[in-house]
Amino acid sequence: MVTRFLQLPVLVLALAASCAFAEGWVPTLAPRTNLPPQFMAVDMGRQRAFLLRSQDGALRTLQSMSCTTGMRGGGKLLEGDRKTPEGVYFLQGKATGGLDFDRFGNTAYPLNYPNPADRVLGKTGDGIMIHGRGRTFGPRQTLGCVVLENDVVDRLDRHVRIQASPVVIADGVKWGETARFGPPPEIVMGTKGWVKARERREGAFFEIYDPERFEKSSGMNFEQFKRKTLQEFSRSPWVDIRMQDLQVLEGPGYMVSAFAERTYPQGEEGWRRLYWMRKVELWKIVGEEWVPRNLGPRQDYATLAGSEIRERLRQCAEAWDRGDLKTLIQAYDRTASRGRDQGRDAIAAALDKERGKPNPFRAEPSVRVTKEGVEAVLRPAGGQTRTFLFLPGAFDAWVISREEGAS
């Protein structure tokens, strides 16, 4: 289920194709939605790095720092080209021991270069880090890494979260009070669609991908990916995916949607990153990254689902009392069954005929999690026992997949 997003004032990185200068990628940073509260940007043209915070609809610079990047200009293309990559990256970890102090200082943070979009574009190389240095430095002195002063690097993870906060590295950075171009809404909706299709094990899940580019980014034949995924689907016909902290980030020729993911009832949790590129007029997933991560305390799922199902039934009961058939039918899945009735149209016609009868949703349910979904049994006093099977639906809602006991 796509769950409630954290209510934080956030921004998004805005990029227009017209902002990409011939010598490199030049994004515009400006207030928008779907960017984490704090992140980092590197302006290679100015040889400056910035720690940034989005708060109360404004983008503020927490710290501006000198840095040094690759000896050669332009985004990295090949291993050994002495260039720093351009794009959106994430810190993969923190190394503090066994480093050559003269070259790396006290601390180094590996970046996820090449990311899936880089691999689609044929970029090669590895070992790109943000690190310190045991001696003074001047402009453009590295083999591809980003070097900052030691005291800055040592406490960098106080300001940006490993695996969660993006690092935007560009040839130059433009600043704006408002972004002229926001992230395509298709990316936000596409990410929610990916979650819903994965929850429900729908065939449409694979239609969100670009098979040819996905093979380049993953090194896996797409048919192998489908078989592996379908085997996973077969082990459980449904899951409930809780998504938090959605970020939509624009890179040079691609976009990234990244979010914290908790999967119930299995218990997986971590960071998910989906990489998107245009295919004709549509955005398709060309690669993905999954980083298992402890996201903190977990609420008991039976308690959580039970509370939400009870609220959903309460809404149904109120809609029945009002005679609001339009709202009530939205609680049923499009392919739901209700006794002999199949699909929303048939269920709507049956519910319409039952107007005036005792409210079938007005009873305290017993709720339990099953292999098929979350089951709620209602035993009204003097009425007929009804069993509802709920599955995760779109836009934070549970939907009724099956109802038994209806007349």
Short mmCIF file of N, CA and C in Angstrom, two decimals, residues 265-348:
data_model
loop_
_atom_site.label_atom_id
_atom_site.label_comp_id
_atom_site.label_asym_id
_atom_site.label_seq_id
_atom_site.Cartn_x
_atom_site.Cartn_y
_atom_site.Cartn_z
N PRO A 265 3.51 -8.37 5.05
CA PRO A 265 3.92 -8.71 6.42
C PRO A 265 5.30 -9.34 6.52
N GLN A 266 6.06 -9.43 5.40
CA GLN A 266 7.35 -10.13 5.41
C GLN A 266 8.39 -9.44 6.28
N GLY A 267 8.39 -8.13 6.31
CA GLY A 267 9.31 -7.43 7.19
C GLY A 267 10.53 -6.83 6.52
N GLU A 268 10.62 -6.84 5.18
CA GLU A 268 11.76 -6.21 4.51
C GLU A 268 11.67 -4.69 4.66
N GLU A 269 12.82 -4.05 4.75
CA GLU A 269 12.84 -2.59 4.78
C GLU A 269 14.18 -2.09 4.27
N GLY A 270 14.15 -0.89 3.69
CA GLY A 270 15.36 -0.29 3.15
C GLY A 270 15.02 0.86 2.22
N TRP A 271 16.02 1.26 1.43
CA TRP A 271 15.86 2.34 0.46
C TRP A 271 15.72 1.77 -0.94
N ARG A 272 14.74 2.27 -1.66
CA ARG A 272 14.50 1.87 -3.05
C ARG A 272 14.75 3.07 -3.94
N ARG A 273 15.49 2.84 -5.03
CA ARG A 273 15.72 3.90 -6.02
C ARG A 273 15.37 3.37 -7.40
N LEU A 274 14.49 4.08 -8.09
CA LEU A 274 14.08 3.74 -9.45
C LEU A 274 14.63 4.79 -10.40
N TYR A 275 15.28 4.34 -11.47
CA TYR A 275 15.88 5.25 -12.46
C TYR A 275 15.03 5.22 -13.73
N TRP A 276 14.66 6.40 -14.21
CA TRP A 276 13.72 6.55 -15.32
C TRP A 276 14.35 7.28 -16.48
N MET A 277 14.02 6.84 -17.70
CA MET A 277 14.39 7.56 -18.92
C MET A 277 13.17 7.56 -19.85
N ARG A 278 13.16 8.54 -20.73
CA ARG A 278 12.06 8.62 -21.69
C ARG A 278 12.22 7.56 -22.77
N LYS A 279 11.11 6.94 -23.14
CA LYS A 279 11.05 6.07 -24.31
C LYS A 279 9.90 6.60 -25.15
N VAL A 280 10.24 7.31 -26.21
CA VAL A 280 9.28 8.08 -27.01
C VAL A 280 8.63 9.10 -26.06
N GLU A 281 7.33 8.98 -25.79
CA GLU A 281 6.65 9.94 -24.94
C GLU A 281 6.48 9.46 -23.50
N LEU A 282 6.90 8.24 -23.20
CA LEU A 282 6.65 7.67 -21.88
C LEU A 282 7.94 7.56 -21.07
N TRP A 283 7.80 7.73 -19.76
CA TRP A 283 8.91 7.46 -18.85
C TRP A 283 8.89 5.98 -18.47
N LYS A 284 10.03 5.33 -18.58
CA LYS A 284 10.15 3.91 -18.25
C LYS A 284 11.30 3.71 -17.27
N ILE A 285 11.18 2.68 -16.43
CA ILE A 285 12.26 2.34 -15.50
C ILE A 285 13.36 1.64 -16.28
N VAL A 286 14.58 2.17 -16.17
CA VAL A 286 15.72 1.57 -16.86
C VAL A 286 16.66 0.86 -15.88
N GLY A 287 16.46 1.09 -14.59
CA GLY A 287 17.32 0.45 -13.59
C GLY A 287 16.79 0.75 -12.20
N GLU A 288 17.25 -0.02 -11.24
CA GLU A 288 16.81 0.18 -9.87
C GLU A 288 17.90 -0.24 -8.91
N GLU A 289 17.80 0.28 -7.68
CA GLU A 289 18.72 -0.08 -6.61
C GLU A 289 17.91 -0.34 -5.35
N TRP A 290 18.25 -1.40 -4.65
CA TRP A 290 17.62 -1.74 -3.38
C TRP A 290 18.71 -1.84 -2.33
N VAL A 291 18.58 -1.04 -1.26
CA VAL A 291 19.57 -1.00 -0.19
C VAL A 291 18.89 -1.41 1.11
N PRO A 292 19.05 -2.66 1.57
CA PRO A 292 18.45 -3.05 2.85
C PRO A 292 18.95 -2.14 3.97
N ARG A 293 18.03 -1.69 4.79
CA ARG A 293 18.38 -0.71 5.81
C ARG A 293 17.39 -0.77 6.96
N ASN A 294 17.89 -0.72 8.18
CA ASN A 294 17.00 -0.64 9.34
C ASN A 294 16.44 0.77 9.40
N LEU A 295 15.13 0.89 9.25
CA LEU A 295 14.48 2.21 9.22
C LEU A 295 13.94 2.62 10.57
N GLY A 296 14.25 1.87 11.61
CA GLY A 296 13.79 2.26 12.94
C GLY A 296 12.66 1.38 13.43
N PRO A 297 12.04 1.76 14.54
CA PRO A 297 10.99 0.93 15.15
C PRO A 297 9.84 0.66 14.17
N ARG A 298 9.34 -0.58 14.23
CA ARG A 298 8.23 -1.00 13.38
C ARG A 298 6.99 -1.22 14.23
N GLN A 299 5.86 -0.73 13.73
CA GLN A 299 4.60 -0.98 14.40
C GLN A 299 4.13 -2.40 14.10
N ASP A 300 3.51 -3.05 15.08
CA ASP A 300 2.97 -4.39 14.86
C ASP A 300 1.98 -4.33 13.70
N TYR A 301 2.21 -5.19 12.69
CA TYR A 301 1.42 -5.07 11.47
C TYR A 301 -0.04 -5.45 11.67
N ALA A 302 -0.31 -6.46 12.47
CA ALA A 302 -1.70 -6.85 12.71
C ALA A 302 -2.47 -5.70 13.35
N THR A 303 -1.84 -5.00 14.27
CA THR A 303 -2.48 -3.86 14.92
C THR A 303 -2.69 -2.72 13.93
N LEU A 304 -1.64 -2.46 13.12
CA LEU A 304 -1.71 -1.39 12.13
C LEU A 304 -2.81 -1.65 11.11
N ALA A 305 -2.79 -2.85 10.50
CA ALA A 305 -3.78 -3.18 9.48
C ALA A 305 -5.18 -3.22 10.08
N GLY A 306 -5.31 -3.76 11.28
CA GLY A 306 -6.61 -3.83 11.92
C GLY A 306 -7.22 -2.46 12.12
N SER A 307 -6.41 -1.51 12.56
CA SER A 307 -6.90 -0.15 12.75
C SER A 307 -7.37 0.47 11.43
N GLU A 308 -6.59 0.25 10.38
CA GLU A 308 -6.95 0.83 9.08
C GLU A 308 -8.19 0.17 8.48
N ILE A 309 -8.32 -1.14 8.63
CA ILE A 309 -9.49 -1.83 8.11
C ILE A 309 -10.75 -1.38 8.85
N ARG A 310 -10.66 -1.22 10.15
CA ARG A 310 -11.81 -0.74 10.92
C ARG A 310 -12.25 0.65 10.46
N GLU A 311 -11.27 1.50 10.18
CA GLU A 311 -11.59 2.83 9.67
C GLU A 311 -12.25 2.76 8.30
N ARG A 312 -11.76 1.86 7.47
CA ARG A 312 -12.34 1.70 6.13
C ARG A 312 -13.79 1.21 6.24
N LEU A 313 -14.06 0.27 7.12
CA LEU A 313 -15.42 -0.22 7.31
C LEU A 313 -16.34 0.85 7.89
N ARG A 314 -15.78 1.68 8.77
CA ARG A 314 -16.56 2.79 9.31
C ARG A 314 -16.99 3.74 8.20
N GLN A 315 -16.08 4.02 7.27
CA GLN A 315 -16.41 4.88 6.13
C GLN A 315 -17.51 4.25 5.28
N CYS A 316 -17.40 2.93 5.09
CA CYS A 316 -18.43 2.23 4.31
C CYS A 316 -19.79 2.31 5.01
N ALA A 317 -19.78 2.13 6.34
CA ALA A 317 -21.03 2.20 7.09
C ALA A 317 -21.68 3.57 6.98
N GLU A 318 -20.89 4.62 7.05
CA GLU A 318 -21.42 5.97 6.93
C GLU A 318 -21.96 6.22 5.53
N ALA A 319 -21.24 5.72 4.51
CA ALA A 319 -21.72 5.89 3.14
C ALA A 319 -23.05 5.16 2.94
N TRP A 320 -23.19 3.96 3.53
CA TRP A 320 -24.45 3.21 3.44
C TRP A 320 -25.60 4.01 4.07
N ASP A 321 -25.35 4.56 5.25
CA ASP A 321 -26.39 5.33 5.95
C ASP A 321 -26.81 6.57 5.15
N ARG A 322 -25.88 7.16 4.44
CA ARG A 322 -26.20 8.35 3.63
C ARG A 322 -26.85 7.98 2.31
N GLY A 323 -26.79 6.70 1.96
CA GLY A 323 -27.24 6.30 0.63
C GLY A 323 -26.27 6.73 -0.46
N ASP A 324 -25.00 6.88 -0.07
CA ASP A 324 -23.97 7.36 -1.00
C ASP A 324 -23.33 6.16 -1.70
N LEU A 325 -23.99 5.68 -2.73
CA LEU A 325 -23.52 4.49 -3.45
C LEU A 325 -22.21 4.76 -4.17
N LYS A 326 -22.01 5.98 -4.66
CA LYS A 326 -20.79 6.32 -5.40
C LYS A 326 -19.56 6.14 -4.51
N THR A 327 -19.63 6.65 -3.28
CA THR A 327 -18.50 6.50 -2.36
C THR A 327 -18.33 5.04 -1.95
N LEU A 328 -19.45 4.37 -1.69
CA LEU A 328 -19.40 2.99 -1.22
C LEU A 328 -18.75 2.06 -2.24
N ILE A 329 -19.10 2.22 -3.50
CA ILE A 329 -18.57 1.30 -4.52
C ILE A 329 -17.08 1.49 -4.72
N GLN A 330 -16.54 2.69 -4.36
CA GLN A 330 -15.10 2.92 -4.47
C GLN A 330 -14.31 2.08 -3.47
N ALA A 331 -15.01 1.55 -2.45
CA ALA A 331 -14.32 0.69 -1.48
C ALA A 331 -14.07 -0.71 -2.03
N TYR A 332 -14.69 -1.03 -3.18
CA TYR A 332 -14.50 -2.34 -3.79
C TYR A 332 -13.47 -2.25 -4.92
N ASP A 333 -12.67 -3.29 -5.02
CA ASP A 333 -11.72 -3.38 -6.13
C ASP A 333 -12.49 -3.53 -7.45
N ARG A 334 -11.86 -3.11 -8.54
CA ARG A 334 -12.53 -3.20 -9.85
C ARG A 334 -12.89 -4.64 -10.21
N THR A 335 -12.11 -5.59 -9.72
CA THR A 335 -12.35 -7.00 -10.04
C THR A 335 -12.95 -7.76 -8.86
N ALA A 336 -13.51 -7.03 -7.91
CA ALA A 336 -14.01 -7.65 -6.69
C ALA A 336 -15.17 -8.60 -6.96
N SER A 337 -15.37 -9.55 -6.04
CA SER A 337 -16.53 -10.43 -6.08
C SER A 337 -17.34 -10.23 -4.81
N ARG A 338 -18.66 -10.33 -4.98
CA ARG A 338 -19.58 -10.21 -3.83
C ARG A 338 -20.66 -11.26 -4.02
N GLY A 339 -20.45 -12.39 -3.40
CA GLY A 339 -21.35 -13.50 -3.68
C GLY A 339 -21.23 -13.92 -5.13
N ARG A 340 -22.36 -13.89 -5.85
CA ARG A 340 -22.35 -14.25 -7.27
C ARG A 340 -22.00 -13.07 -8.17
N ASP A 341 -21.93 -11.88 -7.61
CA ASP A 341 -21.67 -10.68 -8.42
C ASP A 341 -20.17 -10.47 -8.60
N GLN A 342 -19.77 -10.15 -9.82
CA GLN A 342 -18.36 -9.94 -10.15
C GLN A 342 -18.18 -8.55 -10.75
N GLY A 343 -17.22 -7.79 -10.24
CA GLY A 343 -16.91 -6.48 -10.79
C GLY A 343 -17.76 -5.39 -10.18
N ARG A 344 -17.27 -4.18 -10.26
CA ARG A 344 -17.93 -3.04 -9.61
C ARG A 344 -19.34 -2.78 -10.13
N ASP A 345 -19.53 -2.91 -11.43
CA ASP A 345 -20.86 -2.59 -11.99
C ASP A 345 -21.92 -3.52 -11.41
N ALA A 346 -21.62 -4.82 -11.39
CA ALA A 346 -22.58 -5.79 -10.86
C ALA A 346 -22.79 -5.58 -9.36
N ILE A 347 -21.72 -5.27 -8.64
CA ILE A 347 -21.85 -5.04 -7.20
C ILE A 347 -22.65 -3.78 -6.93
N ALA A 348 -22.43 -2.74 -7.72
CA ALA A 348 -23.18 -1.49 -7.55
C ALA A 348 -24.67 -1.73 -7.74
#
